[in-house]
mmCIF file of N, CA and C in Angstrom:
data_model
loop_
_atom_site.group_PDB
_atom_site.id
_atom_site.type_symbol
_atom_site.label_atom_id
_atom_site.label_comp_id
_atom_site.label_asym_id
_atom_site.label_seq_id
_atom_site.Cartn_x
_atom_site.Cartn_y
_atom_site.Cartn_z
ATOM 1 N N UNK A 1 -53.857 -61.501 20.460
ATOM 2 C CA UNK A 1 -52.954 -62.472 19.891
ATOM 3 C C UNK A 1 -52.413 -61.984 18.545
ATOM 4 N N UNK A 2 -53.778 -61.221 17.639
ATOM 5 C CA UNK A 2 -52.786 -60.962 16.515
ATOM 6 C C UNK A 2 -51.757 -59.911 17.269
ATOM 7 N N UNK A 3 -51.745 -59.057 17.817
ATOM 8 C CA UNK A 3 -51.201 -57.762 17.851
ATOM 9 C C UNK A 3 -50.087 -58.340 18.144
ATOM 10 N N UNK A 4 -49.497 -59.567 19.168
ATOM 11 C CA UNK A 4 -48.501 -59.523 19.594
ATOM 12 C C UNK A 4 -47.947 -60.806 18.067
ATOM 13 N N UNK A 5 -48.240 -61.262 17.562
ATOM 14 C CA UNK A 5 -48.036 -61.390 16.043
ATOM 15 C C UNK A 5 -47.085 -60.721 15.374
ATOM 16 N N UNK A 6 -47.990 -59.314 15.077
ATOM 17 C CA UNK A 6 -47.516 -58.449 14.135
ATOM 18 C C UNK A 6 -45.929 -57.937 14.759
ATOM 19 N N UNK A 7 -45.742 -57.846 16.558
ATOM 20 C CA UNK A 7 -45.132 -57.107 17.194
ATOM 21 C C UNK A 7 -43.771 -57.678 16.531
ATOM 22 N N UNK A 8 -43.858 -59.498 16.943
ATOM 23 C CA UNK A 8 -43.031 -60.542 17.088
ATOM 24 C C UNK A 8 -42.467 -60.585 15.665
ATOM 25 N N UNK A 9 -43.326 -60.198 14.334
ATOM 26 C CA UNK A 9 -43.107 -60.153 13.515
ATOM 27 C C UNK A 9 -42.155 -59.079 12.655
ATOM 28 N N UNK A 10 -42.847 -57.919 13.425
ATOM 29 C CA UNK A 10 -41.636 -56.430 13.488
ATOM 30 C C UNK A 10 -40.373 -56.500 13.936
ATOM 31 N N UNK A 11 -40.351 -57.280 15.272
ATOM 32 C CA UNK A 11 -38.931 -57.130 15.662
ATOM 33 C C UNK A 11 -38.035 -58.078 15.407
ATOM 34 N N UNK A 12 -38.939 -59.367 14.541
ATOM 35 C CA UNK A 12 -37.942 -59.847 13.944
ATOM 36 C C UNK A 12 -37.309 -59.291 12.151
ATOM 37 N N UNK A 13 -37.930 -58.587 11.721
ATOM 38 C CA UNK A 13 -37.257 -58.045 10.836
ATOM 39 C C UNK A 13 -36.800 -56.845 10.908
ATOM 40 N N UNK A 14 -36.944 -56.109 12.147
ATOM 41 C CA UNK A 14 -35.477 -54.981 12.829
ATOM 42 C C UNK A 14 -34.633 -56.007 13.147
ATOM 43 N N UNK A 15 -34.681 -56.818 13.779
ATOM 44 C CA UNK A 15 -33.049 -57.265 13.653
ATOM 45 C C UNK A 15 -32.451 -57.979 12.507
ATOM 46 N N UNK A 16 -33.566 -58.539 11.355
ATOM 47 C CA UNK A 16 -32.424 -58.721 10.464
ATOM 48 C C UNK A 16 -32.183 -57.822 9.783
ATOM 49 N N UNK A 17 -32.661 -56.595 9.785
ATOM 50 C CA UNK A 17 -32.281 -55.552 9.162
ATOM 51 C C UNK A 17 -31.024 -54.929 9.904
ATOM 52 N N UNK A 18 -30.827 -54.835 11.106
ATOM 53 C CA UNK A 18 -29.402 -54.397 11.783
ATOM 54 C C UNK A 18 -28.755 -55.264 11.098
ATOM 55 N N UNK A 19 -28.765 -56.642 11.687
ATOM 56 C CA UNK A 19 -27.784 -57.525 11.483
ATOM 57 C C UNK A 19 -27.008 -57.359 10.107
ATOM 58 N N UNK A 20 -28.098 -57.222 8.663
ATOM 59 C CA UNK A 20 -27.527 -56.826 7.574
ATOM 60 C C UNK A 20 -26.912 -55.400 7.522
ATOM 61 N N UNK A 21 -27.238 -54.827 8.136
ATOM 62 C CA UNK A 21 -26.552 -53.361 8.399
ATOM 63 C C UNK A 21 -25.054 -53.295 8.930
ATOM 64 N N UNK A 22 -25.037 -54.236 9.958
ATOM 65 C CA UNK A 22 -24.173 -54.516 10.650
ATOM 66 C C UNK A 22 -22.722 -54.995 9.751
ATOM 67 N N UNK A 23 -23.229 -56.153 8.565
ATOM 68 C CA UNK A 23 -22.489 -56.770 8.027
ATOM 69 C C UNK A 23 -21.925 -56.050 6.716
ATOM 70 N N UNK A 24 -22.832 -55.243 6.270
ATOM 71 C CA UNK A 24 -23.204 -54.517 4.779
ATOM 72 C C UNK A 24 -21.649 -53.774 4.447
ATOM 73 N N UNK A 25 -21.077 -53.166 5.812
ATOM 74 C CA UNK A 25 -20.138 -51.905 5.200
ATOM 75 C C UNK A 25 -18.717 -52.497 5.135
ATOM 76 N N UNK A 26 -18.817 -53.970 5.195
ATOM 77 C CA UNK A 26 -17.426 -54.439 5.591
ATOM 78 C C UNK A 26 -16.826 -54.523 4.086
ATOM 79 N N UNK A 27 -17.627 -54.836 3.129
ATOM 80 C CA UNK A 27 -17.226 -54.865 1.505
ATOM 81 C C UNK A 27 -17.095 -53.207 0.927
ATOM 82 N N UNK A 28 -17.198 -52.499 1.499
ATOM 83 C CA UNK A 28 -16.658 -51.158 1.192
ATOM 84 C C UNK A 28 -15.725 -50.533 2.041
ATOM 85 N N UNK A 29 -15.548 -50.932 2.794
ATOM 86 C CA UNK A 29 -14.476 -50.040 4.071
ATOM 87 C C UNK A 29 -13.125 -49.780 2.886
ATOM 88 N N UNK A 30 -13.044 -50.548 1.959
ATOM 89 C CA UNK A 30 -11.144 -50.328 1.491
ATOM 90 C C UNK A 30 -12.011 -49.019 0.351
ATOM 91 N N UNK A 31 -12.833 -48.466 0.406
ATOM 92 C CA UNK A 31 -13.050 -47.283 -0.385
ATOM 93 C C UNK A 31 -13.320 -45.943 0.122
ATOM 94 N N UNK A 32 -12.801 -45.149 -0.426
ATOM 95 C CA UNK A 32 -12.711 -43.990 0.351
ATOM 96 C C UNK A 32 -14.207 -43.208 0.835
ATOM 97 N N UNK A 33 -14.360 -42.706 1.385
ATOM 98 C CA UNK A 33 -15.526 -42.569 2.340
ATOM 99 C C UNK A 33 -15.988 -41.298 1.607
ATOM 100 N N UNK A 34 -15.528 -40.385 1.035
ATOM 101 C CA UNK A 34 -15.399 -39.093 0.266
ATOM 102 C C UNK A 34 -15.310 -39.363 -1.049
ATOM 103 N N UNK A 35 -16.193 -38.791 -2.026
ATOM 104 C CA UNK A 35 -15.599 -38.934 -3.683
ATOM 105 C C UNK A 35 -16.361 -38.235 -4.326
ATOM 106 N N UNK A 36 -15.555 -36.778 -5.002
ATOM 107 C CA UNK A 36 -16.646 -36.018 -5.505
ATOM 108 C C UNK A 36 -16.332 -35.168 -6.905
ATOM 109 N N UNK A 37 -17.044 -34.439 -7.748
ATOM 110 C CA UNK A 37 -16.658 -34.497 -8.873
ATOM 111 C C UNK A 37 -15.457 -33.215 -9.144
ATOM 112 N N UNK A 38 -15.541 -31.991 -7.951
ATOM 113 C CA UNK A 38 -15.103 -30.831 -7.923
ATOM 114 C C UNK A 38 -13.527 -31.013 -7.846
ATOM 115 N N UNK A 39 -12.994 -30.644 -8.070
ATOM 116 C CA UNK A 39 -11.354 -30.892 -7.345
ATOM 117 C C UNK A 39 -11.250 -30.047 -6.238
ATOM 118 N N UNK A 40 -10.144 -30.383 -5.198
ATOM 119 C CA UNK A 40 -9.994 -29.579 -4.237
ATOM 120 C C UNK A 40 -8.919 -28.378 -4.585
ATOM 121 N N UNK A 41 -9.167 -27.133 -3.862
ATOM 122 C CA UNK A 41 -8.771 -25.473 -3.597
ATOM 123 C C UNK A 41 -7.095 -26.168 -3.716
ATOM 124 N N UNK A 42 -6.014 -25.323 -4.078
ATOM 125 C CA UNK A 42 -4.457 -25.795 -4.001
ATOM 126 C C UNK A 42 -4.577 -25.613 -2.216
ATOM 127 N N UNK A 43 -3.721 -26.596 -1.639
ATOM 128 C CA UNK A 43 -3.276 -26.390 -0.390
ATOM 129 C C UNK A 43 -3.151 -24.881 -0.114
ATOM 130 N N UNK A 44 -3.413 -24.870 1.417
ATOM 131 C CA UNK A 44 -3.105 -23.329 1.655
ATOM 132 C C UNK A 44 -1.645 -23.572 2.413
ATOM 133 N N UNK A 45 -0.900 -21.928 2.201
ATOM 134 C CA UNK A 45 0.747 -22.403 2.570
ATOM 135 C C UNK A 45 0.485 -22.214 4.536
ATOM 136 N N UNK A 46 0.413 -23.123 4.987
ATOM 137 C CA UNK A 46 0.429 -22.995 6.446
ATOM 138 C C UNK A 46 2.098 -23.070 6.808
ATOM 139 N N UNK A 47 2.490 -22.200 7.943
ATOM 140 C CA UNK A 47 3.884 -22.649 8.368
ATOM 141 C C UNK A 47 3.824 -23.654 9.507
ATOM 142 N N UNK A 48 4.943 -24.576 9.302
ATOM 143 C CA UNK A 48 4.979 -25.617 10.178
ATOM 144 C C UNK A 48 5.632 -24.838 11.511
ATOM 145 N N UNK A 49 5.162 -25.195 12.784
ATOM 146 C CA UNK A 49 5.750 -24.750 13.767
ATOM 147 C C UNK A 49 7.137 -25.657 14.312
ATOM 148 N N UNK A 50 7.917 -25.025 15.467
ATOM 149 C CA UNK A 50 8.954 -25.842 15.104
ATOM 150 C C UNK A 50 8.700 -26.825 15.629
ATOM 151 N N UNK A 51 9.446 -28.128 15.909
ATOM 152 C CA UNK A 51 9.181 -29.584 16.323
ATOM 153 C C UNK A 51 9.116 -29.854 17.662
ATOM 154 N N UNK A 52 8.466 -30.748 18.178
ATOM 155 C CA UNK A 52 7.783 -30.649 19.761
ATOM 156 C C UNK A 52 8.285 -31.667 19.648
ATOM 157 N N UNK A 53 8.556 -32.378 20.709
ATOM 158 C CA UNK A 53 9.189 -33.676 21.552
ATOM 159 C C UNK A 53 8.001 -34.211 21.863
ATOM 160 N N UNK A 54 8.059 -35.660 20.767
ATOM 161 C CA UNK A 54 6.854 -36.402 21.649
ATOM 162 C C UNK A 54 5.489 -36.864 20.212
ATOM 163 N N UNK A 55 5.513 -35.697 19.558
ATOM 164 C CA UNK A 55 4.771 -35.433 19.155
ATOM 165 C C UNK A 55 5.019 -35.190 17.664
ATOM 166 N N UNK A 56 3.595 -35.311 16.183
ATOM 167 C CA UNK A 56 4.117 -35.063 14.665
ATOM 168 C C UNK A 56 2.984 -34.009 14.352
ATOM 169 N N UNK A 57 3.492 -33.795 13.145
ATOM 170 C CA UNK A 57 2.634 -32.924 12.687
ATOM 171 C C UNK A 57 2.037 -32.713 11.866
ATOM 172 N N UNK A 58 0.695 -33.060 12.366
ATOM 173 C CA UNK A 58 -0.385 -33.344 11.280
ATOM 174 C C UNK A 58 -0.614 -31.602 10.136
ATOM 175 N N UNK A 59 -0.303 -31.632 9.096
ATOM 176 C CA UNK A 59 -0.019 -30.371 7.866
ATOM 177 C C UNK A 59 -1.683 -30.366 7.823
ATOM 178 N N UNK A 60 -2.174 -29.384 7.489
ATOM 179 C CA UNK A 60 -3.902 -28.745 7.150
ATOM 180 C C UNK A 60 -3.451 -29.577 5.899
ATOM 181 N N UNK A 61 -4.985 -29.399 5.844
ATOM 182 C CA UNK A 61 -5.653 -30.130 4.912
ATOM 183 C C UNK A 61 -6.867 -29.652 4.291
ATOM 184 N N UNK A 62 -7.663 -29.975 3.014
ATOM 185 C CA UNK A 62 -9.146 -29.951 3.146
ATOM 186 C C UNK A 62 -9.725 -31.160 3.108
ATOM 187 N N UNK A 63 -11.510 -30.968 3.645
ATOM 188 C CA UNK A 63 -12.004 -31.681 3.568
ATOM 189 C C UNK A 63 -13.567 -31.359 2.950
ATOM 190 N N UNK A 64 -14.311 -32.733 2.563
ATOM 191 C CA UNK A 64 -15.612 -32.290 2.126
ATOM 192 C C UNK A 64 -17.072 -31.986 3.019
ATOM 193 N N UNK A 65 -17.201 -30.940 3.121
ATOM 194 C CA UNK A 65 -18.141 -30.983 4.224
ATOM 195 C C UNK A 65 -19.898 -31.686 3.426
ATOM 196 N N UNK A 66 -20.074 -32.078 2.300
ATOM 197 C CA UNK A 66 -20.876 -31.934 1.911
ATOM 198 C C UNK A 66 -21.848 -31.024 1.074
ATOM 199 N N UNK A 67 -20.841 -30.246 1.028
ATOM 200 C CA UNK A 67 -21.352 -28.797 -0.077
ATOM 201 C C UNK A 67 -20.076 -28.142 -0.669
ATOM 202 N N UNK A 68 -19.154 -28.240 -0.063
ATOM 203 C CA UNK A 68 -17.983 -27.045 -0.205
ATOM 204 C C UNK A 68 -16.394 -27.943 0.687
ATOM 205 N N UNK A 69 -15.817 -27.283 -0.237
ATOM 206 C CA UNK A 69 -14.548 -27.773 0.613
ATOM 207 C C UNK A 69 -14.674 -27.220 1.785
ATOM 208 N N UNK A 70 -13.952 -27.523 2.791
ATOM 209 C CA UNK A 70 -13.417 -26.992 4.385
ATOM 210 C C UNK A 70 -12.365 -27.347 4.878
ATOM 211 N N UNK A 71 -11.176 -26.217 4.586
ATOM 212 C CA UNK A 71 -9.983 -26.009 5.515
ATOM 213 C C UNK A 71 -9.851 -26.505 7.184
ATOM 214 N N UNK A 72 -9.513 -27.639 7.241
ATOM 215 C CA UNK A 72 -8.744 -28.307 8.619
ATOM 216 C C UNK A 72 -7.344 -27.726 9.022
ATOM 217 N N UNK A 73 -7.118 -26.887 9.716
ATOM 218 C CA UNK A 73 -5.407 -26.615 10.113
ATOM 219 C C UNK A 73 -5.080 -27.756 10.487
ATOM 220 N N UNK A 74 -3.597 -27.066 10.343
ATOM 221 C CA UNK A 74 -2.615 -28.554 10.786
ATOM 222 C C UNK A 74 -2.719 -28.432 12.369
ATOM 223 N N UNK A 75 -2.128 -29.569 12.895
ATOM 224 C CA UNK A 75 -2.328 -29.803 14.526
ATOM 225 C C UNK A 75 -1.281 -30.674 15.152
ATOM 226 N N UNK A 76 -0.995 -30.672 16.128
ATOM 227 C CA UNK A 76 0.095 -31.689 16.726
ATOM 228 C C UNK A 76 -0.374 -32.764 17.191
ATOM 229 N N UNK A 77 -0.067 -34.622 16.753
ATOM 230 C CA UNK A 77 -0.591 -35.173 17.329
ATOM 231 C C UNK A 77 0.235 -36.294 17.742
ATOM 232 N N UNK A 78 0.202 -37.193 18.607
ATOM 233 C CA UNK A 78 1.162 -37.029 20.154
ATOM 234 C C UNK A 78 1.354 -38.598 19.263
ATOM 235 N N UNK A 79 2.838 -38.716 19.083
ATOM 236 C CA UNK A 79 3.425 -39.217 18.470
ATOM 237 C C UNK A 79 3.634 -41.399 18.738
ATOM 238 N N UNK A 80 3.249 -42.078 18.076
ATOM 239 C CA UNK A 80 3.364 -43.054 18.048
ATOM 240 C C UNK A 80 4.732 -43.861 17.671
ATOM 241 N N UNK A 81 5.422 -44.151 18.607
ATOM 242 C CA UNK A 81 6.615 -44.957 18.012
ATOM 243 C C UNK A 81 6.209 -46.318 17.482
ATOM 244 N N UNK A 82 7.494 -46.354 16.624
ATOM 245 C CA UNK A 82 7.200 -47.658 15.877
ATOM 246 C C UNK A 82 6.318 -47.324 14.100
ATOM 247 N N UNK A 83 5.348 -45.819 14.191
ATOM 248 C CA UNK A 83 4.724 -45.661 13.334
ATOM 249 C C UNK A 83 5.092 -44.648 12.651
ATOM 250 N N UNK A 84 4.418 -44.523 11.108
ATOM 251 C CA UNK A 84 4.920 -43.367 10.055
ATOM 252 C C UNK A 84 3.369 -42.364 10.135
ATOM 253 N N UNK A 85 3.413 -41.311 10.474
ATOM 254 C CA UNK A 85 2.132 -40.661 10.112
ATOM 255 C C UNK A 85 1.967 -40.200 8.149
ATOM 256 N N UNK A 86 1.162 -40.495 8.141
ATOM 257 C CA UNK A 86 0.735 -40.321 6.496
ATOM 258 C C UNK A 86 -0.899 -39.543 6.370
ATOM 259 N N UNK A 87 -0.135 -38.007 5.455
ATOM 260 C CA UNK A 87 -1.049 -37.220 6.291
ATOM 261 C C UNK A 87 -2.461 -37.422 4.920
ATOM 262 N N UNK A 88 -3.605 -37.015 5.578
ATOM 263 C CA UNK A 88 -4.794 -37.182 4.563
ATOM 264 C C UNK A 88 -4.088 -36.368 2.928
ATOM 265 N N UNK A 89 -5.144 -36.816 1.922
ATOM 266 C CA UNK A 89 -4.909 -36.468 0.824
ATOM 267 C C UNK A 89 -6.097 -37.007 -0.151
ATOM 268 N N UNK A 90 -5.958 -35.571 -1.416
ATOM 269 C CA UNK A 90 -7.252 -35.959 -2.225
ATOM 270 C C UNK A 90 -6.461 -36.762 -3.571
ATOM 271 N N UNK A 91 -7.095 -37.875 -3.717
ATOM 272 C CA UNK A 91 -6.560 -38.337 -5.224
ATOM 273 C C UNK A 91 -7.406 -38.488 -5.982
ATOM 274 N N UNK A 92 -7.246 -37.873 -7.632
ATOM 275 C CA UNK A 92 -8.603 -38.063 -8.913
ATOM 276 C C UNK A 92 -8.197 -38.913 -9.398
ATOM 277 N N UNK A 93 -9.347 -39.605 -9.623
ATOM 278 C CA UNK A 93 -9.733 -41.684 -10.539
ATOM 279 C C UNK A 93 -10.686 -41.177 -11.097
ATOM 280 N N UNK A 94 -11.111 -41.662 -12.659
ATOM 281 C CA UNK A 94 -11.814 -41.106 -12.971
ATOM 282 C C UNK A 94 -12.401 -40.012 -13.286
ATOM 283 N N UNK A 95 -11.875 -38.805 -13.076
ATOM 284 C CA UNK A 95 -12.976 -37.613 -13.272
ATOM 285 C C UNK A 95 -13.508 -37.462 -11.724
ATOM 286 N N UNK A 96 -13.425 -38.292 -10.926
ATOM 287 C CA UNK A 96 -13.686 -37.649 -9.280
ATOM 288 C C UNK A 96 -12.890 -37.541 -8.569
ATOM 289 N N UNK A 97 -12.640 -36.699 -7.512
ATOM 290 C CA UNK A 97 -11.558 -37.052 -6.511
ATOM 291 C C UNK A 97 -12.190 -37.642 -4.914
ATOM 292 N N UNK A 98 -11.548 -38.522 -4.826
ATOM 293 C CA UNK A 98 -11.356 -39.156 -3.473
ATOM 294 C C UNK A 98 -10.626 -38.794 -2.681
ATOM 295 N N UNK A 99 -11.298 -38.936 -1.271
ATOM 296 C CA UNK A 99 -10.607 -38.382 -0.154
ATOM 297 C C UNK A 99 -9.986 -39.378 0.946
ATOM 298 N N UNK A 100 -8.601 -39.480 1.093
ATOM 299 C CA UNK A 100 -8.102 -40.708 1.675
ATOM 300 C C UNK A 100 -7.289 -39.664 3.152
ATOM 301 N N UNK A 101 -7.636 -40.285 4.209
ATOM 302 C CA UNK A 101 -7.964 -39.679 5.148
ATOM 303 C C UNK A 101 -6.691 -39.831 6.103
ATOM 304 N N UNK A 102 -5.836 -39.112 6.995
ATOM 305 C CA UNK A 102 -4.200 -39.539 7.585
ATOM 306 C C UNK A 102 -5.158 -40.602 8.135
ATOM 307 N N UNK A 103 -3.703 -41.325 8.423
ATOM 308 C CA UNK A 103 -3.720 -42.304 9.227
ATOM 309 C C UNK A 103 -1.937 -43.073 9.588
ATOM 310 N N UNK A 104 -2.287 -44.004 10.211
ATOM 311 C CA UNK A 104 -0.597 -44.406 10.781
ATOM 312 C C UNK A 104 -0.006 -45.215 10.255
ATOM 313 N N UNK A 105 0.885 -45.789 10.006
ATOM 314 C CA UNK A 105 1.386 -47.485 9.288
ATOM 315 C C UNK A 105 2.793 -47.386 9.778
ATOM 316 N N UNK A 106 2.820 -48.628 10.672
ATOM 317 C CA UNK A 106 3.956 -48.943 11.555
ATOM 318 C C UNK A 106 5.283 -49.889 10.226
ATOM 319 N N UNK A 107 4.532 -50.213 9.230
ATOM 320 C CA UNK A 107 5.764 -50.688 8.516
ATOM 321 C C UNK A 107 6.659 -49.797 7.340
ATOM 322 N N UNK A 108 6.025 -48.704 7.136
ATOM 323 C CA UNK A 108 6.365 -47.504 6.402
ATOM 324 C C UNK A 108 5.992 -47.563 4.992
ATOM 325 N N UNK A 109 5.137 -48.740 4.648
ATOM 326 C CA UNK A 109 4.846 -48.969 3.616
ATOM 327 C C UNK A 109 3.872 -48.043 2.767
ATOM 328 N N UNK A 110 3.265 -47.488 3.379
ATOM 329 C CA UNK A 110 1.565 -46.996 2.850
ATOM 330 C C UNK A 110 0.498 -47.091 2.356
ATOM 331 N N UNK A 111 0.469 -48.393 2.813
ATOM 332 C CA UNK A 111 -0.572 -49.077 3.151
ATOM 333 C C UNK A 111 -0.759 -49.018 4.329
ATOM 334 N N UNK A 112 -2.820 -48.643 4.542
ATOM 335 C CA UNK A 112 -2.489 -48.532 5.569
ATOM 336 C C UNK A 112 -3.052 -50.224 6.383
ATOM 337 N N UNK A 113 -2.558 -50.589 7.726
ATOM 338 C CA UNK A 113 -2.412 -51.831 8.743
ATOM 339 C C UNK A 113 -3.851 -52.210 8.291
ATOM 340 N N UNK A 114 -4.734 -51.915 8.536
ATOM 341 C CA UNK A 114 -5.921 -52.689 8.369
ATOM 342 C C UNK A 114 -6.358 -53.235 7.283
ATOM 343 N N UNK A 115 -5.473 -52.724 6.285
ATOM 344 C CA UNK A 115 -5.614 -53.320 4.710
ATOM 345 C C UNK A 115 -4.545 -54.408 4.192
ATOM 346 N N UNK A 116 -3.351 -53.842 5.028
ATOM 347 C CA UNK A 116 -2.113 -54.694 4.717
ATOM 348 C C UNK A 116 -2.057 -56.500 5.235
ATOM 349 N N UNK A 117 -2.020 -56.779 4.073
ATOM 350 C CA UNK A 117 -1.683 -58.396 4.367
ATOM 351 C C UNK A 117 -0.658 -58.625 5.299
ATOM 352 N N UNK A 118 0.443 -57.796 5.480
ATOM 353 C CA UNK A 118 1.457 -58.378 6.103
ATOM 354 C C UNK A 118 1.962 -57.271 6.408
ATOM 355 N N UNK A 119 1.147 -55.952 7.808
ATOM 356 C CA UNK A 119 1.462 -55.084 8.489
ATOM 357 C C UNK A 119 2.807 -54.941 8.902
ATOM 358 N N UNK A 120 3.146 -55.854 9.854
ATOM 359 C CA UNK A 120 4.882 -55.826 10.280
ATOM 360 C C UNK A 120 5.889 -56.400 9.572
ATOM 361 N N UNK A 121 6.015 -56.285 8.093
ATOM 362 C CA UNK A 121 7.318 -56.374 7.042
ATOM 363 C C UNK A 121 7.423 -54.848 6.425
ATOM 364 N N UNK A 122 8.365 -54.852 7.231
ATOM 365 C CA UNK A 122 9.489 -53.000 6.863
ATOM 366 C C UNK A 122 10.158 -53.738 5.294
ATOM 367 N N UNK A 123 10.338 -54.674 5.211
ATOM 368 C CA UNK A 123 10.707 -55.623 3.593
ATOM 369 C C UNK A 123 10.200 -55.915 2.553
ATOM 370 N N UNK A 124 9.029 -55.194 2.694
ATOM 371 C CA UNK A 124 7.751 -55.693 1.837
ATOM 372 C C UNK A 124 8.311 -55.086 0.632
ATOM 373 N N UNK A 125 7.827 -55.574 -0.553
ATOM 374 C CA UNK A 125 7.989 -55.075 -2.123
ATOM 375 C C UNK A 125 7.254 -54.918 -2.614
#
């Protein structure tokens, strides 16, 4: 009886520990996932290839692997109408730089949709 106690007792605080896990990252998502004190290498000059039907073109980039920058080439990626591709980029606040990652925004604003109060106004100010 104790054992199944202790069990009943364990698995109820794994799940409120998910559950808070679960809930925890929603007050940070609008911050960049990357932020570090080094600045990033100048872009490397990649040539753009010519334009494909269908499709945009994501420009190289770096990123932080956790020790060292790391060169991403650019790549073709299969084109969304209606949307603006906005390619990743490092910005310094503070004395660190942050890493804000491409992504799409159908109103051309730049902001990106999941942050924007009011995604579909191409009018926004």
């Amino acid at each position: 009886m104790k054992k199944l106690a202790v069990t009943l007792v364990m698995g109820a605080a794994s799940f409120l520990t998910l559950g808070t896990a679960a809930v925890a990252p929603t007050s940070a998502m609008a911050q960049p996932a990357v932020s570090v004190h080094v600045a990033p290498p100048p872009p490397r000059h990649e040539p753009m290839p010519p334009p494909r039907r269908g499709y945009v073109w994501a420009p190289g980039h770096y990123e932080w692997n956790g020790h060292r920058y790391v060169w991403n080439r650019g790549n073709w990626m299969r084109e969304r109408p209606g949307y603006a591709y906005r390619a990743p980029e490092w910005r310094e606040r503070e004395g660190r730089w942050e890493y804000h990652s491409g992504r799409w925004d159908n109103d051309h604003d730049g902001v990106p949709n999941r942050y924007d109060r009011r995604p579909d106004d191409p009018n926004r100010s």
